[in-house]
PDB file of C-alpha atoms in Angstrom:
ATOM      1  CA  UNK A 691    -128.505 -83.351-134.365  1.00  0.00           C
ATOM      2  CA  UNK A 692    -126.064 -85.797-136.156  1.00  0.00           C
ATOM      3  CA  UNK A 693    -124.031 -83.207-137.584  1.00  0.00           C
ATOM      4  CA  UNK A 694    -123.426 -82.617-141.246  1.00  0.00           C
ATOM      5  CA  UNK A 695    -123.430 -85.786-143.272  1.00  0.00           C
ATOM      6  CA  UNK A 696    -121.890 -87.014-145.731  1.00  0.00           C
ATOM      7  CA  UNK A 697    -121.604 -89.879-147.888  1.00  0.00           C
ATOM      8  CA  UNK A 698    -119.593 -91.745-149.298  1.00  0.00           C
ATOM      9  CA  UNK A 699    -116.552 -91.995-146.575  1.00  0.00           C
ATOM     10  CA  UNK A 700    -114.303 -93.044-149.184  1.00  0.00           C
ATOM     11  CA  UNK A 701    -114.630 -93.567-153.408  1.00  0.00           C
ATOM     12  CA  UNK A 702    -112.438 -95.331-155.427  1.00  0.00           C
ATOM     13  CA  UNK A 703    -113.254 -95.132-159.086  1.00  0.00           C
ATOM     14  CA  UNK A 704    -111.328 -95.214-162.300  1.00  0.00           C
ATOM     15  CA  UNK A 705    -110.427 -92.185-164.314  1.00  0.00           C
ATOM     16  CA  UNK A 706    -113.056 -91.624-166.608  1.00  0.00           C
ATOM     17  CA  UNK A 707    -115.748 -92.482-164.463  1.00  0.00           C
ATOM     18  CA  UNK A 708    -118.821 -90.074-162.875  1.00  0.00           C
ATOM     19  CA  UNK A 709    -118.374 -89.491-159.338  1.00  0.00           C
ATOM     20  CA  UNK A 710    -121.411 -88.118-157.266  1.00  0.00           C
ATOM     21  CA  UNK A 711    -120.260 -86.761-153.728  1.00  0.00           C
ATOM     22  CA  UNK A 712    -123.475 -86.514-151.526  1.00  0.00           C
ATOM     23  CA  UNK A 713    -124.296 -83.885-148.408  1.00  0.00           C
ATOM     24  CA  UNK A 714    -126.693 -83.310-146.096  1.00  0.00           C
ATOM     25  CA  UNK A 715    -126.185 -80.257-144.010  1.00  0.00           C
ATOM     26  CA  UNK A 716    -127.485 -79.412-140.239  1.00  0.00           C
ATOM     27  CA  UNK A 717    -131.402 -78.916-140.359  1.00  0.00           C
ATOM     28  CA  UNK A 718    -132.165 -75.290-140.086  1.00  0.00           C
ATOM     29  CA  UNK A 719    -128.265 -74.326-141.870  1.00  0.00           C
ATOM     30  CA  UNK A 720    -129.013 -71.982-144.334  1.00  0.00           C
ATOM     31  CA  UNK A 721    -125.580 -71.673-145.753  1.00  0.00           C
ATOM     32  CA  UNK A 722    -123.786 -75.077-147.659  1.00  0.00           C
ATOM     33  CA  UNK A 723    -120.066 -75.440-148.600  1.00  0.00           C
ATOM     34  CA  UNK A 724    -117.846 -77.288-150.477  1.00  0.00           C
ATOM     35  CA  UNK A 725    -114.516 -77.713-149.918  1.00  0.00           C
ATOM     36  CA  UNK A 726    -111.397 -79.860-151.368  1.00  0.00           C
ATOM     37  CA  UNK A 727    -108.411 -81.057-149.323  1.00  0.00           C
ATOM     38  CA  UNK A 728    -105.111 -81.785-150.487  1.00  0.00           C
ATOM     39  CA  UNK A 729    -101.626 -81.914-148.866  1.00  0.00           C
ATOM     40  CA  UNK A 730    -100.555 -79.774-152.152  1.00  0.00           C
ATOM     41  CA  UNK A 731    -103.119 -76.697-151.803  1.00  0.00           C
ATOM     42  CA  UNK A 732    -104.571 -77.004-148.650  1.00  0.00           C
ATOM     43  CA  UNK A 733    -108.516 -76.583-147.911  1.00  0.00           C
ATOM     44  CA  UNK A 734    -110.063 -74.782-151.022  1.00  0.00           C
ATOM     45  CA  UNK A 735    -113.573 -73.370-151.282  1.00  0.00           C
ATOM     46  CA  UNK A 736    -115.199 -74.844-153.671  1.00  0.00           C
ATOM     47  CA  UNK A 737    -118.867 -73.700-153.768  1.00  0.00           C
ATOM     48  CA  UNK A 738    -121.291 -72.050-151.493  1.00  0.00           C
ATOM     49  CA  UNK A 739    -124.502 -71.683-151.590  1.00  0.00           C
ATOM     50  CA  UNK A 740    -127.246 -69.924-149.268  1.00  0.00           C
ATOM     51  CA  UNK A 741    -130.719 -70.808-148.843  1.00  0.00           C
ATOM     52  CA  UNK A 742    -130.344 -73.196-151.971  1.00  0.00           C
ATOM     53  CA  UNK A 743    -128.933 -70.841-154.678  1.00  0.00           C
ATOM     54  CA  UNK A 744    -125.046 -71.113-155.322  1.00  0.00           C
ATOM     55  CA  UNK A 745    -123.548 -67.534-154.451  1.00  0.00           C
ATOM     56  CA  UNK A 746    -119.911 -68.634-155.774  1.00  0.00           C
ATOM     57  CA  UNK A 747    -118.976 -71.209-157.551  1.00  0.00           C
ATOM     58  CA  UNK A 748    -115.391 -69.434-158.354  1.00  0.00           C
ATOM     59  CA  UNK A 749    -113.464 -72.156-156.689  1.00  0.00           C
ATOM     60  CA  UNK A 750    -114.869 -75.218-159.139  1.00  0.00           C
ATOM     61  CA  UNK A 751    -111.911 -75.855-161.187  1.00  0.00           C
ATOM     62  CA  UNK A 752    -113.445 -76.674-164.411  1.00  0.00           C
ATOM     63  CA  UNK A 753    -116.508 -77.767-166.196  1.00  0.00           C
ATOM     64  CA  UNK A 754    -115.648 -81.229-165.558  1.00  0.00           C
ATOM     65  CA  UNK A 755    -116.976 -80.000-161.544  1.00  0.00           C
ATOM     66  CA  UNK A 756    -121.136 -79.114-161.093  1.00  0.00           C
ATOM     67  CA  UNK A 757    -122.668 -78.816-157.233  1.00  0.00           C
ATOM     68  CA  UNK A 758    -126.614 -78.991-156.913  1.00  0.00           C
ATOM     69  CA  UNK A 759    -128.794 -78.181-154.036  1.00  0.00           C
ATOM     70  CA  UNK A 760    -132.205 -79.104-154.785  1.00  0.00           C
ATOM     71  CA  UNK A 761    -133.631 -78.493-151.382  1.00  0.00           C
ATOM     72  CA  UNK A 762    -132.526 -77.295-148.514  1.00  0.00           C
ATOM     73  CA  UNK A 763    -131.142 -80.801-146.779  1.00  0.00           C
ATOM     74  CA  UNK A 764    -129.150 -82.060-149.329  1.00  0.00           C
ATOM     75  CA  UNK A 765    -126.163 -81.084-151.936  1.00  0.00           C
ATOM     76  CA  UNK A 766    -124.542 -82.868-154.564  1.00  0.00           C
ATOM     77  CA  UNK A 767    -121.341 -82.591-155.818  1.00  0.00           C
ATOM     78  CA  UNK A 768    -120.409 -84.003-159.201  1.00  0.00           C
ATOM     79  CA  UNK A 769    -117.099 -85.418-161.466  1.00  0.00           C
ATOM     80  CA  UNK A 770    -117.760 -85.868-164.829  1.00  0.00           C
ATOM     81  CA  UNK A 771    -115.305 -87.069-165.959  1.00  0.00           C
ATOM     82  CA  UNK A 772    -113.057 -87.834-163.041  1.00  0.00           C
ATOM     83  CA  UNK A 773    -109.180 -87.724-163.232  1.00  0.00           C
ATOM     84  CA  UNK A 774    -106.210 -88.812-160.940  1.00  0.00           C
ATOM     85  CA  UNK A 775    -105.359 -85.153-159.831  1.00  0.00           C
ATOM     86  CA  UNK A 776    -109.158 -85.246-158.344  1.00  0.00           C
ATOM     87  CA  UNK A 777    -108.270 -87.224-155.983  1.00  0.00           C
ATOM     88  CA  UNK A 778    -108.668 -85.535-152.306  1.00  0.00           C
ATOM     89  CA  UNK A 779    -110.924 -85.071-149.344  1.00  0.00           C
ATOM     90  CA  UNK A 780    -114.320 -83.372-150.239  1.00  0.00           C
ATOM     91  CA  UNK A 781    -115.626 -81.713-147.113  1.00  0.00           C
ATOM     92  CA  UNK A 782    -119.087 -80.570-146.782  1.00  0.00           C
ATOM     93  CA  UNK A 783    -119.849 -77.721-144.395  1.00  0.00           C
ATOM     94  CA  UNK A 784    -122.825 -75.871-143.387  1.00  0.00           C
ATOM     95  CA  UNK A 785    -123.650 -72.709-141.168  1.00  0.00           C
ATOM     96  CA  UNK A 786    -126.457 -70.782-140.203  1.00  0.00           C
ATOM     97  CA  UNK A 787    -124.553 -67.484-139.922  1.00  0.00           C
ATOM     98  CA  UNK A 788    -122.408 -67.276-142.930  1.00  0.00           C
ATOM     99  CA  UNK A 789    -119.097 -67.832-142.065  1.00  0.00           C
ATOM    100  CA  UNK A 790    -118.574 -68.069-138.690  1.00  0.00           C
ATOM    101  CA  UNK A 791    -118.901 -71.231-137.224  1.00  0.00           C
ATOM    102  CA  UNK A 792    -118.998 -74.025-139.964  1.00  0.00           C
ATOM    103  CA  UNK A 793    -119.371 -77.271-139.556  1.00  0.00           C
ATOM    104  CA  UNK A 794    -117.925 -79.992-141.230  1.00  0.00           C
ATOM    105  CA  UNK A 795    -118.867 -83.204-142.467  1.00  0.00           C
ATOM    106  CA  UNK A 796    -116.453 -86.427-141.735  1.00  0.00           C
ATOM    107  CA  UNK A 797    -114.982 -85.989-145.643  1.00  0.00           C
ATOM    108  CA  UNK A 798    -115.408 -88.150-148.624  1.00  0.00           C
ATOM    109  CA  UNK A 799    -111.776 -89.497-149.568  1.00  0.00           C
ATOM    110  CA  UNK A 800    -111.784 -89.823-153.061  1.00  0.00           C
ATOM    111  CA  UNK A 801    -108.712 -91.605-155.208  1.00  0.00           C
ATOM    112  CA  UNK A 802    -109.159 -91.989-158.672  1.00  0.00           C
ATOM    113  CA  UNK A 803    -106.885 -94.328-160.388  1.00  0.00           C
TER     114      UNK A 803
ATOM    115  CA  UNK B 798    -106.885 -65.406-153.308  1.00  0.00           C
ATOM    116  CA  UNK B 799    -104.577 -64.016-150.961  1.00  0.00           C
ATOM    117  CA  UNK B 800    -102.600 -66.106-149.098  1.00  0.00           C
ATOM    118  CA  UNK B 801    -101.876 -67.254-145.923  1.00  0.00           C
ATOM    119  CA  UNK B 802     -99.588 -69.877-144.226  1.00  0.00           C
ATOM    120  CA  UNK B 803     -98.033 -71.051-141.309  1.00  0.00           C
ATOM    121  CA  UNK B 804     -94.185 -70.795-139.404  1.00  0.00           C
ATOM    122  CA  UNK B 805     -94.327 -73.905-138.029  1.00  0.00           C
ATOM    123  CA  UNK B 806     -95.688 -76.782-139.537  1.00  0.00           C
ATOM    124  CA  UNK B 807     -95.209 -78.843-136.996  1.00  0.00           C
ATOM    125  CA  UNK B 808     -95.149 -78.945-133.023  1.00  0.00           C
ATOM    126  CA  UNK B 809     -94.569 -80.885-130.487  1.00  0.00           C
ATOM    127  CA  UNK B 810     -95.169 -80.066-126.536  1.00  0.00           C
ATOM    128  CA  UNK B 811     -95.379 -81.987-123.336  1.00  0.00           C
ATOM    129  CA  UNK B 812     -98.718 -82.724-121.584  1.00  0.00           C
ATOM    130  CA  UNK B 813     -99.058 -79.663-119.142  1.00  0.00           C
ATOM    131  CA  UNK B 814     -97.562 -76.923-120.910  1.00  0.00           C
ATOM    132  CA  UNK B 815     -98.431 -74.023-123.257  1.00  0.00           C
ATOM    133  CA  UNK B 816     -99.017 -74.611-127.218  1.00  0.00           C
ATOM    134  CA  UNK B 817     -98.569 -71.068-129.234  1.00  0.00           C
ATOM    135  CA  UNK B 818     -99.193 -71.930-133.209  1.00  0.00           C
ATOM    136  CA  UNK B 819     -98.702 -69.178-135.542  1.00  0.00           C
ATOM    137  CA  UNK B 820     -99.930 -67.873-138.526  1.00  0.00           C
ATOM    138  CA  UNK B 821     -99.316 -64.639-141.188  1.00  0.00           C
ATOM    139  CA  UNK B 822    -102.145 -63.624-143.481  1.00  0.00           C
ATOM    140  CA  UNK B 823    -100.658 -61.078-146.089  1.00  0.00           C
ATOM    141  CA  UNK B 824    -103.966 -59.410-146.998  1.00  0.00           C
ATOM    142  CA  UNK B 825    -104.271 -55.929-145.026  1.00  0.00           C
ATOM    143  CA  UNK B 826    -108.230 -55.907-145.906  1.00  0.00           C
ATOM    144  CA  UNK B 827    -108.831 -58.835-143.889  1.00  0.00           C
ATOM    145  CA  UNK B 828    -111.139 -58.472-141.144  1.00  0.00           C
ATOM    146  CA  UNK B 829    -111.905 -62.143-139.687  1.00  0.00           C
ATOM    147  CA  UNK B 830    -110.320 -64.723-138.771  1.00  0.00           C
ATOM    148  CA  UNK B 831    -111.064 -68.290-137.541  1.00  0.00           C
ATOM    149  CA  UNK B 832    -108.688 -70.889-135.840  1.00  0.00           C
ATOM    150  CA  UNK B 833    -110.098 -74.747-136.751  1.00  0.00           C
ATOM    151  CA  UNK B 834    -108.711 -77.625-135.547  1.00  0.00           C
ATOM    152  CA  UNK B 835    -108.827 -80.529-137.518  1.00  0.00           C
ATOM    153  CA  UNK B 836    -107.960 -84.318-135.866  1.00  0.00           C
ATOM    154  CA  UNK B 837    -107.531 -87.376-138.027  1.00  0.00           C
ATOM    155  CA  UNK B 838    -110.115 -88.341-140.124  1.00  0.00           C
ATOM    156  CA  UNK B 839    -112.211 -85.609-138.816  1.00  0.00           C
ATOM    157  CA  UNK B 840    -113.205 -82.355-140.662  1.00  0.00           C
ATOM    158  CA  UNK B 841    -112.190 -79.040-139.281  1.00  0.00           C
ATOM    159  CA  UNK B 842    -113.612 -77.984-136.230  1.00  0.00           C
ATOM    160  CA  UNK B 843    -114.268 -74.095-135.219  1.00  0.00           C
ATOM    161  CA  UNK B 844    -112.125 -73.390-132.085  1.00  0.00           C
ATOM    162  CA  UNK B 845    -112.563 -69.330-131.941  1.00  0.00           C
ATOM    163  CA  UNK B 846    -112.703 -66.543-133.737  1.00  0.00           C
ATOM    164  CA  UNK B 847    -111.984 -62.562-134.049  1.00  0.00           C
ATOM    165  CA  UNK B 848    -112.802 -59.685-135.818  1.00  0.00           C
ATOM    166  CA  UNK B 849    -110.097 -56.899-136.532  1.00  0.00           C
ATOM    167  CA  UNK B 850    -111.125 -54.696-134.318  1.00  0.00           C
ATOM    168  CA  UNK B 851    -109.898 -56.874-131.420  1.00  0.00           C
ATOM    169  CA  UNK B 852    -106.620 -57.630-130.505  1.00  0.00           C
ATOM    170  CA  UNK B 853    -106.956 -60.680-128.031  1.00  0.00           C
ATOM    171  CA  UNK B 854    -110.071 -62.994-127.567  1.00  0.00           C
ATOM    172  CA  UNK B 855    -110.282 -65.920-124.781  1.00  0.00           C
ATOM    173  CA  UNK B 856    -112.062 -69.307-124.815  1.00  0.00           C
ATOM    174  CA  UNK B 857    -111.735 -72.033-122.650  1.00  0.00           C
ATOM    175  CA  UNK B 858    -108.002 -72.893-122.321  1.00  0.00           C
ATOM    176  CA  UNK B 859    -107.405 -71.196-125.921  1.00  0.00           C
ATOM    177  CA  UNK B 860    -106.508 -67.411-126.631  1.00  0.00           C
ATOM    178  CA  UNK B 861    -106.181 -65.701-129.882  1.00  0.00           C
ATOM    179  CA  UNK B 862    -103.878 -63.028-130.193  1.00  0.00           C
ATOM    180  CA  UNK B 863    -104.084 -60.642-133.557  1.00  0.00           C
ATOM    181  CA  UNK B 864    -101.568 -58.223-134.499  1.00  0.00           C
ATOM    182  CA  UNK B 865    -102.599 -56.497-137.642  1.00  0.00           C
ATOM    183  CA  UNK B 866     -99.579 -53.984-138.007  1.00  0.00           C
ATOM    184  CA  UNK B 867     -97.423 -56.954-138.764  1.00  0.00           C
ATOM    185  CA  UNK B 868    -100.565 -59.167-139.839  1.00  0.00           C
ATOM    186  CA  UNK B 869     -99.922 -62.040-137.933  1.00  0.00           C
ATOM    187  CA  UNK B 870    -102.319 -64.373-135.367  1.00  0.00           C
ATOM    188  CA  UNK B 871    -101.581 -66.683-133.169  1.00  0.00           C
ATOM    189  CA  UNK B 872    -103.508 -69.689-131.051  1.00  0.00           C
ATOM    190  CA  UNK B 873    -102.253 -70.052-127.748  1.00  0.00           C
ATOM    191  CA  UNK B 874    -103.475 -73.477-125.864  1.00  0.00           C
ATOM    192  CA  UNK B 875    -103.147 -73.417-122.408  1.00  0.00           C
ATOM    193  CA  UNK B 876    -102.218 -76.700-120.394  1.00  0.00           C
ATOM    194  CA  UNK B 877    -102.273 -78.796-123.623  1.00  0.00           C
ATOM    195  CA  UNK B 878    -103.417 -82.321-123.352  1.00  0.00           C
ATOM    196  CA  UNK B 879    -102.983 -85.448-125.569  1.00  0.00           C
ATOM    197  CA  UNK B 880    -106.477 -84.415-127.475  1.00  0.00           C
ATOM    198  CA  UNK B 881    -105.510 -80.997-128.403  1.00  0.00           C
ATOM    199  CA  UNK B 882    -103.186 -83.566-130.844  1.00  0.00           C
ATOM    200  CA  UNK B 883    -104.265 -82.519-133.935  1.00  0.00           C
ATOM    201  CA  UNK B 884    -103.629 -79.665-137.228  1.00  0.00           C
ATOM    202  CA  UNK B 885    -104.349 -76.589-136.822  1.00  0.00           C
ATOM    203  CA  UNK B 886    -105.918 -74.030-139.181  1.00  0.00           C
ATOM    204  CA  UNK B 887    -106.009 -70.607-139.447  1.00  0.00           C
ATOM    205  CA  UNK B 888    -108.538 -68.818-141.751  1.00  0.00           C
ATOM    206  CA  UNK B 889    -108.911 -65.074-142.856  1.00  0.00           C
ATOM    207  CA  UNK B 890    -111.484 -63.508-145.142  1.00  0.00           C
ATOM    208  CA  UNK B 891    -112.818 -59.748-145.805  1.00  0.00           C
ATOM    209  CA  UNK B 892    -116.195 -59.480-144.938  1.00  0.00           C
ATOM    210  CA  UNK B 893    -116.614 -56.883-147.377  1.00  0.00           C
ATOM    211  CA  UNK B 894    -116.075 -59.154-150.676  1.00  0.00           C
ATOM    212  CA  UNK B 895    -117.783 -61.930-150.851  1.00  0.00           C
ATOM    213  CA  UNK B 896    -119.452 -63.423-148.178  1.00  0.00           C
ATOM    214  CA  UNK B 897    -118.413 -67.260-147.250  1.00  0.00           C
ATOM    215  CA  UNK B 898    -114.809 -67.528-149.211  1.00  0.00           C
ATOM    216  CA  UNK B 899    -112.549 -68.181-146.318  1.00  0.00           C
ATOM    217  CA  UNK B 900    -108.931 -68.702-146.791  1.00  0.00           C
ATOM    218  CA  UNK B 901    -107.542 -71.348-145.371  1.00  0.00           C
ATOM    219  CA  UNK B 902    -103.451 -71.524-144.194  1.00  0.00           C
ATOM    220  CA  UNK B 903    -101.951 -74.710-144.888  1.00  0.00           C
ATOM    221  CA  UNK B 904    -102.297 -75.896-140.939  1.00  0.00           C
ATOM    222  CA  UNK B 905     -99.486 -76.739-138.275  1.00  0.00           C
ATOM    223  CA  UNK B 906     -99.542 -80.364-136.792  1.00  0.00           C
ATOM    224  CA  UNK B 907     -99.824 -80.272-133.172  1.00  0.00           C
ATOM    225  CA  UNK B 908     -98.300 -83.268-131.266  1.00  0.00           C
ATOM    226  CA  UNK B 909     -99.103 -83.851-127.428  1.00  0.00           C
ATOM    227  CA  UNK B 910     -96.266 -86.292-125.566  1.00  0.00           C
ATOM    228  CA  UNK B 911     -96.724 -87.606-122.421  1.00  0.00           C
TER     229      UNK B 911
END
């Protein structure tokens, strides 16, 4: 298996703009997460979902955030509008036991400007 | 959430000997806890785990150590070589709320010298 994918590697987009982070977890992984990186707060949960349904999305930090998982090999997550305190590394994960033993995409460094 | 962080954030050994990162959680209802390492341009990678009711666990050339009276875990790495290089994570959570929010510490840079 490749591992959990994810693309883009790295965004660069204006402030204002949509950004669509894309995710496509290990086949058979019934559990998807999102997570943000920053050298400020760290790895954050985002969103998780299991078997396709999002279980908590407590971690989005505003409206301007949305995360879709239309089937069960790929999740999207979505700026609308992006700002400059966006910018970070958006990690994908997904498990097939929950929490223990996630594994992570390669990131999606995003810098909005 | 509750937090959790890190003594050292940084570390530097020599090739051969022992690495022992550290790491204080501050919620007494946590009940799991997972060490990832994470290596440049990489995401975070599972390393091991334990559950409260354990005190020590051993992998290969790793052991974690978890003291709950004073609520504090540690990663010890024996022999470290140049690719252990990389931050460390810890992560708690309590099983009993909801399942999948882990808590992440802000990580401890590990550096491997020759």
């Amino acid at each position: 298996d490749a591992g959990v994918i994810q693309s883009p590697r790295h965004e660069v987009t204006e402030m204002g703009q949509e950004v669509t982070l894309r995710c496509k977890p290990i086949s058979g992984h019934d559990y998807l997460f999102w997570y943000r990186q920053t050298m400020m707060r760290g790895l954050e949960l985002l969103i998780y979902f299991n078997n396709n349904v999002p279980i908590d999305d407590s971690g989005m930090p505003e409206d301007r955030f949305s995360a879709k998982m239309p089937n069960a090999s790929f999740s999207t997550l979505k700026i609308q509008p992006s700002e400059p305190r966006d910018s970070a590394v958006y990690f994908c994960a997904s498990s097939l036991r929950g929490l223990a033993e996630a594994f992570f995409g390669q990131g999606t460094r995003l810098t909005v400007v | 959430g509750e937090s959790v962080g890190l003594h050292l954030p940084t570390l530097s050994v020599q090739e051969g000997d022992n690495s022992i990162i550290n790491c204080a959680y501050s919620n007494s209802a946590s009940d799991y806890f997972i060490w990832y390492k994470q290596e440049s341009g990489k995401g975070p990678q599972f390393i091991i785990d334990i559950r409260s009711n354990m005190d020590k666990r051993q992998g290969q050339r790793v052991t974690v150590l978890l003291n709950k009276t004073v609520k504090h875990l540690s990663l010890q790495i024996a022999a470290t070589q140049p690719g252990d290089s990389a931050v460390y994570f810890c992560a708690e959570t309590d099983r009993g709320s909801t399942l999948g929010r882990l808590y992440f510490g802000r990580g401890t840079q590990l550096t491997v010298w020759p």
